[in-house]
Coordinates of N, CA, C and O in Angstrom, one line a residue:
M95 N 1.0 -1.2 -0.1 CA 0.3 0.0 -0.1 C 1.1 0.8 0.3 O 1.7 1.0 1.1
A96 N 0.5 2.2 -1.1 CA 1.2 3.4 -0.8 C 1.0 3.9 0.3 O 0.0 3.4 1.0
N97 N 1.6 5.1 0.9 CA 1.3 5.3 1.9 C 1.0 7.1 2.3 O 1.3 7.9 2.7
T98 N 1.3 7.3 0.6 CA 1.2 8.9 0.9 C -0.1 9.0 -0.1 O -0.6 8.3 -1.3
A99 N -0.7 9.8 0.3 CA -1.7 10.6 -1.0 C -2.1 12.0 -1.1 O -1.8 12.9 -1.2
D100 N -1.7 11.7 -2.9 CA -1.9 13.3 -3.5 C -3.3 13.6 -4.1 O -4.2 12.8 -4.4
S101 N -3.7 15.0 -3.7 CA -4.9 15.3 -4.0 C -5.1 16.9 -4.6 O -3.8 17.9 -4.4
I102 N -5.7 17.1 -5.3 CA -6.0 18.5 -5.9 C -7.2 18.6 -5.6 O -8.2 18.1 -5.5
V103 N -6.9 19.8 -4.8 CA -8.5 20.8 -4.1 C -8.4 22.0 -4.8 O -7.6 22.8 -4.9
T104 N -9.8 22.0 -5.2 CA -10.6 23.8 -5.5 C -11.0 23.6 -4.6 O -12.5 23.4 -4.4
F105 N -11.4 25.3 -4.4 CA -12.3 26.1 -3.2 C -12.8 27.3 -4.6 O -11.8 28.1 -5.1
F106 N -14.1 26.6 -4.5 CA -14.8 27.9 -5.4 C -15.5 28.8 -4.8 O -16.6 28.3 -3.9
C107 N -16.0 30.0 -5.3 CA -17.3 31.3 -4.6 C -16.9 32.1 -5.1 O -16.1 32.5 -5.6
L108 N -18.2 32.7 -5.7 CA -18.1 33.7 -6.5 C -17.7 35.1 -5.7 O -18.0 36.0 -5.8
D109 N -18.0 35.1 -3.8 CA -17.5 36.3 -3.1 C -15.7 35.9 -2.7 O -15.5 35.7 -2.2
P110 N -15.5 36.7 -3.8 CA -13.9 36.6 -3.5 C -13.1 36.9 -1.9 O -12.1 36.5 -1.5
A111 N -14.3 37.9 -1.0 CA -14.0 37.6 0.6 C -13.9 36.5 0.9 O -12.8 36.4 1.7
V112 N -14.7 35.1 0.4 CA -14.4 34.1 1.0 C -13.3 33.2 0.8 O -13.0 32.9 2.2
L113 N -12.9 33.7 -0.9 CA -11.6 32.6 -0.4 C -10.3 33.6 -0.3 O -10.2 33.0 0.3
T114 N -10.6 34.9 0.1 CA -9.2 34.9 1.3 C -9.4 34.7 2.6 O -8.8 34.1 3.4
A115 N -10.7 34.4 2.6 CA -10.6 34.2 4.5 C -10.9 32.8 3.9 O -9.4 31.9 5.3
V116 N -11.1 31.7 3.0 CA -10.4 30.5 3.3 C -8.6 30.3 3.0 O -7.7 29.7 3.8
R117 N -7.8 31.4 2.0 CA -7.0 31.7 2.1 C -5.7 31.4 3.5 O -4.9 31.4 4.0
E118 N -6.0 32.4 4.1 CA -6.2 33.0 5.4 C -6.4 31.4 6.5 O -5.0 31.0 7.9
Q119 N -7.3 30.9 6.8 CA -7.1 30.6 7.8 C -6.8 28.6 7.5 O -6.4 28.1 8.5
V120 N -6.6 28.3 5.9 CA -5.8 27.6 6.0 C -4.1 27.2 5.6 O -2.9 26.6 5.5
R121 N -3.5 29.0 5.9 CA -2.6 29.1 5.9 C -1.5 28.4 7.3 O -1.9 29.0 8.2
P122 N -0.7 27.8 6.5 CA 0.1 27.5 8.1 C 1.2 28.6 8.9 O 0.9 29.7 8.0
A123 N 0.8 28.5 10.4 CA 1.6 29.9 11.1 C 2.7 29.9 11.1 O 3.5 30.8 11.0
V124 N 3.4 28.6 11.1 CA 5.0 28.8 10.3 C 4.8 27.6 9.8 O 4.7 26.0 9.8
P125 N 5.0 27.9 8.0 CA 5.7 26.8 7.3 C 7.0 26.2 7.3 O 7.4 27.2 7.6
S126 N 6.5 25.0 6.7 CA 7.8 24.1 7.0 C 8.6 23.7 5.6 O 10.0 23.3 5.7
S127 N 8.0 25.0 4.7 CA 9.1 25.1 3.1 C 8.3 26.0 2.7 O 7.2 26.7 3.1
P128 N 9.2 27.0 2.1 CA 8.5 27.9 1.0 C 7.2 27.6 0.1 O 6.8 28.4 0.3
T129 N 6.9 26.3 0.0 CA 5.7 26.0 -0.5 C 5.4 25.3 0.3 O 3.9 25.0 -0.6
N130 N 5.0 25.2 1.0 CA 4.0 25.1 2.2 C 2.9 25.9 2.4 O 2.9 26.8 3.1
D131 N 1.8 26.0 1.5 CA 1.2 26.9 1.2 C -0.4 25.9 2.4 O -1.2 27.0 2.4
L132 N -0.8 25.3 3.1 CA -1.7 25.0 3.3 C -1.8 23.8 4.6 O -1.1 22.9 4.1
S133 N -1.6 24.2 5.9 CA -1.8 23.5 6.4 C -3.3 22.5 7.7 O -4.1 23.2 7.5
L134 N -3.4 21.5 7.2 CA -4.5 20.9 8.3 C -4.7 21.4 9.9 O -6.0 21.8 10.0
E135 N -3.9 21.4 10.2 CA -4.0 22.0 11.7 C -4.3 23.5 11.4 O -5.3 23.7 12.5
A136 N -4.2 24.0 10.5 CA -4.8 25.6 10.8 C -6.2 25.6 10.7 O -7.2 26.5 10.8
A137 N -6.5 24.8 9.3 CA -7.7 24.7 8.8 C -8.5 24.4 9.7 O -9.4 24.6 9.8
V138 N -8.2 23.0 10.4 CA -8.7 22.7 11.1 C -8.0 22.1 12.8 O -7.5 21.1 12.4
P139 N -8.6 23.2 13.5 CA -7.1 22.4 14.5 C -7.3 21.1 15.2 O -8.9 21.7 15.7
T140 N -6.4 21.0 16.1 CA -6.8 19.6 16.4 C -6.3 20.1 18.1 O -6.6 19.5 19.1
G141 N -5.1 20.8 18.2 CA -4.7 21.3 19.2 C -3.5 20.4 19.5 O -2.5 20.2 20.7
L142 N -2.8 19.2 18.5 CA -2.2 18.4 18.4 C -1.0 18.9 18.7 O -0.8 19.7 18.0
E143 N 0.2 17.8 19.3 CA 1.9 18.6 19.2 C 2.2 17.6 18.4 O 2.1 16.1 18.8
L144 N 3.4 17.5 17.4 CA 4.0 16.4 16.8 C 4.0 15.3 17.8 O 4.9 14.6 17.2
D145 N 5.0 16.1 18.6 CA 5.8 15.0 19.7 C 4.5 14.3 20.4 O 4.9 13.4 21.4
A146 N 3.5 15.1 20.7 CA 2.5 13.9 21.5 C 1.0 13.8 20.4 O -0.2 14.1 20.7
W147 N 1.9 12.9 19.5 CA 0.6 13.0 18.2 C -1.0 11.7 18.6 O -0.7 10.7 19.5
D148 N -1.8 11.9 18.4 CA -2.7 10.7 18.4 C -3.2 10.8 17.3 O -4.7 11.5 16.2
R149 N -3.0 10.1 15.8 CA -3.5 9.2 15.2 C -5.3 8.9 15.0 O -5.6 9.5 14.0
D150 N -5.9 8.0 15.6 CA -7.5 8.3 15.8 C -8.0 10.0 16.1 O -9.1 10.0 15.2
R151 N -7.4 11.2 16.6 CA -8.2 12.0 16.7 C -8.1 13.2 15.9 O -8.8 13.3 15.2
A152 N -6.6 12.5 15.0 CA -6.4 13.0 13.8 C -7.2 12.8 12.6 O -7.8 13.4 11.7
L153 N -7.5 11.4 12.1 CA -8.4 10.6 11.4 C -9.5 11.1 11.9 O -10.5 11.9 10.5
A154 N -10.3 11.4 12.9 CA -11.6 11.9 13.6 C -11.6 13.2 12.7 O -13.0 13.5 12.2
A155 N -10.8 14.1 13.2 CA -11.1 15.5 12.9 C -10.7 15.8 10.8 O -11.3 16.3 10.7
W156 N -9.6 14.9 10.3 CA -8.8 15.4 8.9 C -9.7 14.5 7.7 O -9.4 14.9 6.9
G157 N -9.8 12.9 8.3 CA -9.4 12.4 7.5 C -8.9 11.4 7.2 O -8.5 10.5 6.0
T158 N -7.0 11.7 8.1 CA -6.5 11.1 7.4 C -5.4 11.3 9.1 O -6.6 12.5 9.6
S159 N -4.6 10.2 9.1 CA -3.7 10.6 10.1 C -2.9 11.4 11.1 O -2.5 11.2 11.5
L160 N -2.3 12.2 9.7 CA -0.9 12.8 10.2 C -1.2 14.5 9.2 O -1.9 13.9 8.4
P161 N -0.1 15.5 9.5 CA -0.5 16.3 8.7 C -0.4 16.2 7.9 O 0.3 15.3 7.2
E162 N 0.0 17.3 6.4 CA 0.2 17.3 5.4 C 2.1 17.0 5.3 O 2.4 17.6 6.3
V163 N 2.0 16.5 4.2 CA 3.3 15.9 3.7 C 4.3 17.7 3.2 O 4.8 17.5 3.5
D164 N 3.0 18.3 2.7 CA 3.6 19.1 1.8 C 2.1 19.3 1.3 O 1.7 19.0 1.0
S165 N 2.4 20.9 0.7 CA 1.2 21.4 -0.2 C 2.0 23.0 -0.9 O 2.9 23.3 -0.9
E166 N 0.8 22.8 -1.5 CA 1.5 24.1 -2.7 C -0.1 24.7 -3.1 O -0.8 23.9 -3.8
L167 N 0.0 25.9 -3.5 CA -1.2 27.1 -4.0 C -0.6 27.0 -5.6 O 0.1 27.5 -5.6
V168 N -1.8 25.9 -6.4 CA -0.8 25.9 -7.6 C -1.8 26.8 -8.7 O -1.7 26.7 -9.8
E169 N -2.9 27.6 -8.4 CA -3.9 28.5 -8.9 C -4.2 28.8 -8.0 O -4.8 29.2 -7.0
D170 N -4.3 30.4 -8.0 CA -4.8 31.7 -7.2 C -5.5 32.7 -8.5 O -5.1 33.5 -9.1
L171 N -7.4 32.0 -8.7 CA -8.0 33.1 -8.7 C -9.1 33.8 -8.9 O -9.5 33.4 -7.4
P172 N -9.6 34.8 -9.1 CA -10.7 35.4 -8.3 C -12.1 34.9 -7.8 O -12.5 35.1 -6.9
D173 N -12.4 33.3 -8.8 CA -13.3 32.4 -8.1 C -12.9 31.1 -7.4 O -13.8 30.6 -7.3
R174 N -11.4 30.9 -7.6 CA -11.2 29.9 -6.7 C -9.7 29.7 -6.5 O -8.8 30.5 -7.4
L175 N -9.4 28.8 -5.3 CA -7.9 28.3 -4.9 C -7.7 26.9 -5.4 O -8.5 26.3 -5.0
V176 N -6.5 26.7 -6.1 CA -6.5 25.1 -6.2 C -5.4 24.7 -5.5 O -3.9 25.3 -6.0
Y177 N -5.3 24.1 -4.3 CA -3.9 23.3 -3.7 C -3.7 21.9 -4.4 O -4.8 21.2 -4.4
R178 N -2.5 21.6 -4.1 CA -2.0 20.5 -4.4 C -2.0 20.1 -2.9 O -0.4 20.8 -2.2
V179 N -2.1 18.4 -2.1 CA -2.1 18.6 -0.8 C -1.3 17.0 -0.6 O -2.0 15.9 -1.4
A180 N -0.8 16.4 0.0 CA -0.2 14.8 0.3 C -0.2 14.8 1.3 O 1.0 15.9 2.4
T181 N -0.6 14.1 1.7 CA -1.2 13.9 2.9 C -0.5 12.0 3.3 O -1.0 11.4 2.2
A182 N -1.1 11.6 4.2 CA -1.1 10.3 5.1 C -2.0 9.2 4.5 O -3.1 9.5 4.7
Y183 N -0.9 8.2 3.7 CA -2.7 7.3 3.5 C -4.1 8.0 2.6 O -4.9 6.6 2.1
S184 N -4.7 8.8 3.1 CA -5.5 8.7 2.6 C -5.9 10.9 2.2 O -5.7 11.3 2.8
G185 N -6.9 11.2 1.6 CA -7.4 13.1 1.2 C -8.0 12.9 3.1 O -9.2 12.4 3.0
P186 N -7.6 14.2 2.9 CA -8.5 14.9 4.3 C -10.1 15.1 3.8 O -10.2 16.6 4.4
E187 N -10.6 14.4 3.4 CA -12.3 15.0 2.8 C -13.0 15.9 4.5 O -13.5 16.5 4.5
R188 N -12.6 15.5 5.4 CA -13.8 16.2 6.8 C -12.6 17.2 6.6 O -13.8 18.5 6.7
V189 N -11.8 17.7 6.2 CA -10.9 18.9 6.4 C -12.1 20.1 5.2 O -12.1 20.7 5.4
W190 N -11.7 19.1 4.2 CA -13.2 19.8 3.3 C -14.3 20.1 3.6 O -15.1 21.1 3.2
A191 N -14.8 18.7 4.1 CA -16.6 19.2 4.5 C -16.6 20.7 5.4 O -18.1 21.3 5.7
T192 N -15.8 20.0 6.3 CA -15.3 21.6 7.0 C -15.6 23.0 6.9 O -16.4 23.2 7.3
L193 N -14.7 22.9 6.4 CA -14.3 24.5 5.3 C -15.9 24.9 4.3 O -16.1 25.5 4.3
S194 N -16.5 23.7 3.9 CA -17.4 24.0 3.0 C -18.6 24.5 3.9 O -19.4 25.2 3.5
R195 N -18.7 24.0 5.2 CA -19.6 24.3 6.4 C -19.5 25.4 6.9 O -20.2 25.9 7.2
Q196 N -18.2 26.0 7.4 CA -17.9 27.0 8.1 C -18.3 28.5 7.1 O -18.5 29.5 7.1
H197 N -17.9 27.9 5.5 CA -17.6 29.5 4.9 C -19.0 29.1 3.9 O -19.3 28.8 2.5
P198 N -20.5 29.7 4.1 CA -21.2 29.4 3.3 C -21.1 30.1 1.7 O -20.5 31.2 1.6
G199 N -21.0 30.0 0.3 CA -21.1 29.7 -0.9 C -20.0 29.2 -0.9 O -19.7 29.4 -2.1
L200 N -19.6 28.3 -0.5 CA -18.3 27.9 -1.1 C -18.4 26.5 -1.4 O -19.0 25.8 -0.3
V201 N -17.9 25.7 -2.6 CA -17.9 24.6 -2.9 C -16.5 23.7 -3.3 O -15.4 24.5 -3.4
V202 N -16.2 22.8 -2.3 CA -14.9 22.0 -2.3 C -14.8 20.9 -3.5 O -15.9 20.2 -2.5
H203 N -13.9 21.1 -4.0 CA -14.0 19.9 -5.0 C -12.6 19.2 -5.3 O -11.2 20.0 -4.5
S204 N -12.9 18.1 -4.2 CA -11.5 16.7 -4.3 C -10.7 15.9 -5.6 O -12.1 15.3 -6.2
V205 N -10.2 16.0 -5.5 CA -9.4 14.2 -6.2 C -8.4 13.8 -5.8 O -7.3 14.5 -5.3
S206 N -8.3 12.8 -4.7 CA -7.4 12.0 -3.9 C -7.3 11.0 -4.7 O -7.8 10.1 -4.8
T207 N -5.8 10.9 -5.0 CA -4.9 8.8 -5.2 C -3.9 9.0 -4.3 O -3.3 9.9 -4.1
D208 N -3.5 7.4 -4.2 CA -2.1 6.8 -3.6 C -1.4 6.5 -4.6 O -0.6 5.9 -4.3
G209 N -2.4 6.5 -5.8 CA -1.4 5.6 -7.2 C -1.8 4.2 -7.0 O -1.6 3.8 -8.1
S210 N -2.6 3.4 -6.4 CA -2.4 2.3 -6.2 C -3.8 1.5 -5.3 O -4.1 0.2 -6.1
E211 N -4.3 2.1 -4.2 CA -5.2 1.3 -3.6 C -6.1 1.8 -3.8 O -7.3 1.6 -3.7
F212 N -6.1 3.4 -3.3 CA -7.7 3.8 -3.9 C -7.3 5.6 -4.6 O -6.1 6.2 -5.1
A213 N -8.8 5.6 -5.1 CA -8.4 6.9 -5.6 C -10.2 7.9 -5.4 O -11.4 6.8 -5.4
S214 N -10.2 8.7 -5.3 CA -11.6 9.4 -4.3 C -11.6 10.5 -5.5 O -10.8 11.7 -5.4
H215 N -13.1 11.3 -5.8 CA -13.3 12.2 -5.8 C -14.5 12.7 -5.9 O -15.1 12.3 -5.4
G216 N -14.9 13.9 -5.5 CA -16.2 14.6 -5.1 C -16.4 16.0 -5.0 O -15.0 16.6 -4.6
Y217 N -17.9 16.3 -4.3 CA -18.0 17.8 -4.3 C -18.0 17.9 -2.4 O -19.0 17.4 -2.6
H218 N -18.2 19.4 -2.5 CA -18.4 19.0 -0.8 C -19.1 21.1 -0.7 O -18.2 21.3 -1.0
V219 N -20.7 21.0 -0.1 CA -20.9 21.6 -0.2 C -22.5 21.9 1.1 O -22.6 21.4 1.7
G220 N -21.5 22.8 2.1 CA -22.4 23.6 4.0 C -22.2 22.5 4.4 O -23.0 21.5 5.4
G221 N -20.7 21.8 4.1 CA -20.4 20.1 5.2 C -20.8 19.5 4.4 O -20.7 18.4 5.3
R222 N -22.0 18.7 3.6 CA -21.9 17.8 2.6 C -21.0 17.3 1.4 O -20.9 18.2 1.0
A223 N -21.1 16.0 2.2 CA -20.1 15.7 0.4 C -21.4 15.4 -0.6 O -22.5 14.3 -0.3
I224 N -21.1 15.4 -2.1 CA -22.2 15.9 -3.0 C -21.1 15.0 -4.2 O -20.7 15.5 -4.5
G225 N -21.3 13.6 -5.0 CA -21.6 13.3 -5.2 C -19.9 12.8 -5.3 O -19.0 12.3 -5.8
Y226 N -19.6 12.2 -3.9 CA -18.6 11.8 -3.8 C -18.2 10.0 -3.4 O -19.4 9.3 -3.5
E227 N -17.4 9.9 -4.3 CA -16.8 8.2 -4.2 C -15.6 7.8 -4.4 O -14.9 8.7 -4.6
E228 N -15.2 6.9 -3.6 CA -13.6 5.9 -3.4 C -14.2 5.2 -4.2 O -14.6 4.4 -3.8
V229 N -12.6 4.5 -5.1 CA -13.0 3.6 -5.9 C -11.4 3.0 -5.8 O -10.2 3.6 -5.3
E230 N -11.1 1.7 -6.1 CA -10.1 1.1 -6.9 C -9.0 1.9 -7.8 O -10.0 1.5 -8.2
P231 N -8.5 2.4 -7.7 CA -7.9 2.8 -9.3 C -7.6 1.7 -10.6 O -7.0 0.7 -10.1
D232 N -8.7 2.4 -11.2 CA -8.2 1.8 -12.6 C -6.7 2.5 -13.2 O -7.5 3.0 -14.3
L233 N -5.7 2.5 -12.8 CA -5.0 2.9 -13.7 C -4.2 2.3 -14.8 O -3.8 1.0 -14.9
P234 N -3.9 3.0 -15.7 CA -3.2 2.4 -17.1 C -1.8 1.7 -16.7 O -1.1 2.2 -15.4
E235 N -1.5 1.2 -17.4 CA -0.1 0.2 -17.1 C 0.8 2.1 -17.0 O 0.9 3.1 -17.8
D236 N 2.0 1.9 -16.3 CA 2.9 2.8 -16.3 C 3.6 3.4 -17.7 O 4.3 2.2 -18.0
D237 N 4.0 4.6 -17.7 CA 3.9 4.6 -19.3 C 5.5 6.0 -18.7 O 6.2 6.3 -19.9
G238 N 5.9 5.7 -17.7 CA 7.0 6.6 -17.0 C 7.2 7.4 -17.0 O 7.6 7.8 -16.0
D239 N 5.9 8.2 -16.8 CA 5.7 9.7 -15.7 C 5.7 9.8 -14.9 O 5.5 11.3 -14.6
E240 N 5.2 9.0 -14.0 CA 5.0 8.5 -12.7 C 3.4 9.5 -12.1 O 3.5 10.1 -11.0
E241 N 2.8 10.4 -13.0 CA 1.9 11.0 -13.5 C 0.5 10.2 -13.4 O 0.0 9.4 -14.1
V242 N -0.3 10.7 -12.3 CA -1.5 9.9 -12.3 C -2.8 10.5 -13.0 O -2.9 11.7 -13.0
H243 N -3.4 9.4 -13.9 CA -4.4 10.8 -15.2 C -5.7 10.3 -14.0 O -6.2 8.8 -15.1
H244 N -6.9 10.7 -14.2 CA -7.8 11.1 -13.8 C -8.5 11.2 -14.9 O -8.7 11.4 -15.9
P245 N -10.1 10.0 -14.5 CA -11.1 10.8 -15.9 C -11.2 11.8 -16.0 O -11.6 12.5 -15.1
Q246 N -12.3 12.0 -17.3 CA -12.4 13.7 -17.0 C -13.4 13.7 -16.5 O -13.4 14.5 -16.2
E247 N -14.3 13.0 -16.5 CA -15.3 13.8 -15.1 C -15.8 13.7 -14.2 O -16.4 14.4 -12.9
W248 N -13.9 13.3 -13.5 CA -13.5 13.8 -12.3 C -13.1 15.5 -12.3 O -12.4 15.7 -11.3
L249 N -12.4 15.9 -13.4 CA -11.9 16.9 -13.0 C -12.6 17.9 -12.5 O -14.6 18.3 -12.8
F250 N -12.8 19.1 -11.9 CA -13.0 20.1 -11.4 C -14.4 20.6 -12.7 O -13.7 20.6 -13.7
S251 N -15.1 21.3 -11.9 CA -16.0 21.5 -13.1 C -16.9 23.2 -12.4 O -18.0 23.1 -11.4
E252 N -16.6 24.1 -13.5 CA -17.1 25.0 -13.0 C -18.9 25.4 -12.9 O -19.8 25.5 -12.0
Q253 N -19.4 24.6 -14.0 CA -20.9 24.9 -14.3 C -21.4 23.3 -13.4 O -22.0 24.4 -12.3
V254 N -20.9 23.0 -12.8 CA -21.4 21.9 -12.2 C -21.6 23.1 -10.4 O -22.3 22.9 -9.9
A255 N -20.3 23.4 -9.7 CA -20.0 24.0 -8.4 C -21.0 25.0 -8.5 O -21.7 25.1 -7.6
R256 N -21.2 25.8 -9.8 CA -22.5 26.9 -9.4 C -23.7 26.1 -9.8 O -24.3 26.5 -8.8
D257 N -24.1 25.7 -10.0 CA -24.7 24.2 -10.0 C -25.4 23.7 -8.5 O -26.7 24.4 -8.4
L258 N -24.9 23.3 -8.2 CA -24.6 23.0 -6.3 C -24.9 23.8 -5.4 O -25.8 24.5 -4.6
L259 N -24.5 25.5 -5.8 CA -24.5 26.9 -5.3 C -25.9 27.1 -5.6 O -26.4 27.6 -4.5
A260 N -26.6 27.1 -6.5 CA -27.7 27.7 -6.7 C -29.2 26.6 -5.9 O -29.7 26.6 -5.4
Q261 N -27.9 25.2 -5.9 CA -29.1 24.4 -5.5 C -29.1 25.0 -3.6 O -30.1 24.3 -3.4
A262 N -28.3 24.6 -3.6 CA -28.1 25.4 -2.0 C -28.5 26.3 -1.3 O -28.3 26.8 -0.1
G263 N -28.6 27.4 -2.5 CA -29.7 29.1 -1.9 C -28.3 29.9 -2.1 O -28.8 30.6 -1.1
D264 N -26.8 29.2 -2.6 CA -25.7 29.9 -1.9 C -25.5 30.8 -3.1 O -24.0 31.4 -3.0
G265 N -26.0 30.7 -4.3 CA -25.2 31.3 -5.7 C -26.4 31.7 -6.3 O -27.4 31.2 -6.3
P266 N -26.5 32.0 -7.5 CA -27.2 33.3 -8.9 C -27.4 31.8 -9.5 O -27.1 30.5 -9.3
G267 N -28.9 31.5 -9.8 CA -29.8 30.6 -10.7 C -29.3 30.3 -12.1 O -28.7 30.4 -12.7

C-alpha cells in the first residue's frame, strides 16, 4: 500500500472575500517549507503537538492520520483557489467538508489518490459530500511519467459548482 495520498483541491466561490478568508484559514502559522501553503492543523485545529500525536484524533478531525507532508497553492484566481496537498494514506475529506460548512457559498472539489490502492473525488457544499466516491483505481500501465491521470468527469467543473451553489441557495440560479 502506498503511504502518501496526493490530492488536488479546488475552493470555488463567487465572493472573493470568502476565498480570502479560506486562504488565511488554511495558511500555516509557520510553514515547514517555502511552498507549504496549506496546513490541516490551521484549517481544522486539533491542538495536537507533533511529539504527542494521536492518529485516531487526527483521523476523526481530518480524514487522515497525520499532518500534510507537502502542500502548494497552484492556482489563485478571482473565483477559485487550487491546492496540491500530500497527506498520509488518505485524502483529508473531513477538512474539505468542515471548510465548506464554515464558509457559506463555498464549494470544495477534491480528487485524491495514493496511486495504487484508492482514488476518490467529489464536491462538498455546506458540509455535505455530493457525488463523492472512493474506488480502487483503474490505472493504466506505467508509462514512465509517474503522473496519475483521472477520468475527465472527475475534474473540477465550474458549471457543476455553480449548479451546486444554486441548489444550496448560495449562488445565482
